Tab-separated table of C-alpha atoms in Angstrom:
chain	number	residue	atom	x	y	z
A	1	MET	CA	78.293	-69.708	42.998
A	2	HIS	CA	78.371	-65.920	42.725
A	3	GLU	CA	75.210	-63.892	43.320
A	4	THR	CA	75.178	-62.653	39.793
A	5	THR	CA	75.961	-64.618	36.650
A	6	LEU	CA	75.514	-63.159	33.165
A	7	THR	CA	75.629	-65.276	30.030
A	8	GLY	CA	75.484	-64.329	26.411
A	9	LYS	CA	77.508	-63.437	23.398
A	10	CYS	CA	79.883	-60.558	24.067
A	11	TYR	CA	81.259	-57.489	22.310
A	12	VAL	CA	84.947	-56.963	22.935
A	13	ILE	CA	85.846	-53.425	23.969
A	14	ASP	CA	89.608	-53.970	24.529
A	15	GLY	CA	91.981	-56.656	25.826
A	16	ASP	CA	90.419	-56.783	29.281
A	17	THR	CA	86.925	-55.436	28.813
A	18	ILE	CA	83.870	-57.077	27.181
A	19	GLN	CA	80.178	-56.222	27.043
A	20	ILE	CA	77.267	-58.668	27.415
A	21	GLY	CA	73.961	-56.993	26.595
A	22	LYS	CA	74.143	-53.510	28.161
A	23	VAL	CA	76.705	-54.531	30.853
A	24	ARG	CA	80.313	-53.577	30.432
A	25	LEU	CA	82.638	-56.106	32.294
A	26	ARG	CA	86.268	-55.741	33.254
A	27	LEU	CA	87.973	-59.164	33.231
A	28	ALA	CA	88.941	-59.927	36.809
A	29	GLY	CA	92.600	-60.104	37.986
A	30	ILE	CA	94.322	-59.039	34.804
A	31	ASP	CA	95.547	-55.902	33.026
A	32	ALA	CA	95.820	-55.734	29.250
A	33	PRO	CA	97.438	-52.795	27.403
A	34	GLU	CA	95.116	-49.917	26.526
A	35	LEU	CA	94.166	-49.725	22.813
A	36	GLU	CA	96.496	-46.766	22.176
A	37	HIS	CA	99.426	-48.466	23.858
A	38	PRO	CA	101.880	-50.932	22.256
A	39	TRP	CA	100.168	-54.348	21.841
A	40	GLY	CA	96.697	-52.837	22.767
A	41	LYS	CA	95.002	-53.598	19.442
A	42	LYS	CA	96.652	-57.012	19.245
A	43	ALA	CA	95.345	-57.809	22.759
A	44	LYS	CA	91.782	-56.728	21.759
A	45	TRP	CA	91.880	-58.925	18.603
A	46	GLU	CA	93.190	-61.876	20.588
A	47	LEU	CA	90.196	-61.561	22.895
A	48	VAL	CA	87.849	-61.173	19.879
A	49	ALA	CA	89.236	-64.409	18.397
A	50	LEU	CA	88.718	-66.212	21.727
A	51	CYS	CA	85.117	-64.953	22.177
A	52	LYS	CA	83.851	-64.954	18.583
A	53	GLY	CA	80.507	-66.837	18.374
A	54	GLN	CA	80.880	-68.119	21.918
A	55	ILE	CA	78.431	-67.862	24.782
A	56	ILE	CA	80.370	-66.272	27.703
A	57	THR	CA	79.519	-66.950	31.332
A	58	ALA	CA	80.458	-63.926	33.532
A	59	GLU	CA	80.566	-64.390	37.283
A	60	ILE	CA	80.331	-60.901	38.611
A	61	GLU	CA	82.623	-59.911	41.474
A	62	PRO	CA	81.241	-57.734	44.344
A	63	GLU	CA	83.764	-54.922	43.817
A	64	ILE	CA	83.686	-52.302	41.103
A	65	SER	CA	86.858	-51.145	39.261
A	66	TYR	CA	86.902	-47.667	37.810
A	67	ASP	CA	83.038	-47.640	37.690
A	68	ARG	CA	83.091	-50.902	35.794
A	69	VAL	CA	81.686	-54.216	36.822
A	70	VAL	CA	84.406	-56.857	37.350
A	71	ALA	CA	83.767	-60.459	36.442
A	72	THR	CA	85.552	-63.741	35.971
A	73	CYS	CA	84.481	-64.838	32.467
A	74	PHE	CA	84.451	-68.348	31.105
A	75	LEU	CA	84.206	-69.896	27.629
A	76	PRO	CA	81.671	-72.659	27.084
A	77	ASP	CA	84.520	-75.287	27.525
A	78	GLY	CA	85.265	-73.803	30.966
A	79	ARG	CA	88.430	-71.827	30.096
A	80	ASP	CA	88.849	-68.656	32.059
A	81	LEU	CA	89.288	-65.654	29.686
A	82	SER	CA	91.675	-63.916	32.120
A	83	ALA	CA	93.888	-67.036	32.225
A	84	GLU	CA	93.812	-67.338	28.394
A	85	MET	CA	94.815	-63.752	27.893
A	86	VAL	CA	97.711	-63.939	30.364
A	87	GLY	CA	98.898	-67.326	28.981
A	88	ARG	CA	98.926	-65.895	25.454
A	89	GLY	CA	101.059	-62.991	26.574
A	90	MET	CA	98.329	-60.416	25.836
A	91	ALA	CA	97.664	-59.382	29.451
A	92	LEU	CA	99.414	-59.325	32.815
A	93	ASP	CA	98.385	-60.853	36.078
A	94	TRP	CA	97.385	-57.996	38.408
A	95	PRO	CA	98.287	-59.330	41.891
A	96	LYS	CA	96.544	-56.476	43.721
A	97	PHE	CA	93.250	-57.820	42.356
A	98	SER	CA	94.029	-61.507	41.550
A	99	GLY	CA	96.118	-62.401	44.503
A	100	GLY	CA	98.634	-63.721	41.975
A	101	LYS	CA	96.135	-66.255	40.606
A	102	TYR	CA	97.412	-65.878	36.993
A	103	ALA	CA	101.102	-65.023	37.654
A	104	HIS	CA	102.378	-68.505	36.803
A	105	LEU	CA	100.799	-68.229	33.342
A	106	GLU	CA	102.798	-65.131	32.284
A	107	PRO	CA	105.257	-65.961	29.526
A	108	GLU	CA	108.841	-65.029	30.143
A	109	GLY	CA	109.636	-61.388	29.325
A	110	VAL	CA	105.977	-60.327	29.010
A	111	ARG	CA	106.342	-57.542	31.604
A	112	LYS	CA	109.009	-55.899	29.400
A	113	LYS	CA	106.653	-56.154	26.412
A	114	HIS	CA	103.739	-54.666	28.364
A	115	TRP	CA	105.840	-52.147	30.288
A	116	LYS	CA	103.083	-49.547	30.429
A	117	ALA	CA	100.590	-51.930	32.032
A	118	ALA	CA	103.374	-53.103	34.410
A	119	ALA	CA	104.194	-49.520	35.381
A	120	ARG	CA	100.483	-48.779	35.989
A	121	GLN	CA	100.241	-51.733	38.333
A	122	ARG	CA	103.200	-50.465	40.394
A	123	GLY	CA	101.508	-47.109	40.664
A	124	HIS	CA	103.962	-45.349	38.324
A	125	MET	CA	101.364	-43.332	36.484
A	126	HIS	CA	103.893	-40.599	35.629
A	127	VAL	CA	105.042	-42.724	32.660
A	128	PHE	CA	101.705	-42.024	30.988
A	129	HIS	CA	102.039	-38.238	31.167
A	130	LYS	CA	105.339	-37.811	29.254
């Protein structure tokens, strides 16, 4: 059990960020496209559909990512939101943070679809500044 567990209904910020109460949480181990990138809004709405009306359990990780709290978040039936988003092709496994935990769930060709997120993971930030 993690030191800190938050539960409650959430507000979806984007495809890999939710808010429970006043706490903004980054979903652990995955990377979804930013809202302004291709597929970004679709990823957000996929997460909204998953979370709508559900009580989310967030197990907070000790590390902070970009000044955000990182958490592994679960639906009441035990499904991991990160795994769901990767499996639906709406986010990528981020091995640097997940240790490859969600890689096997990535649909074929998803890294081409989310090329901006894939480039960011490889540290190729220059693609964003064109």
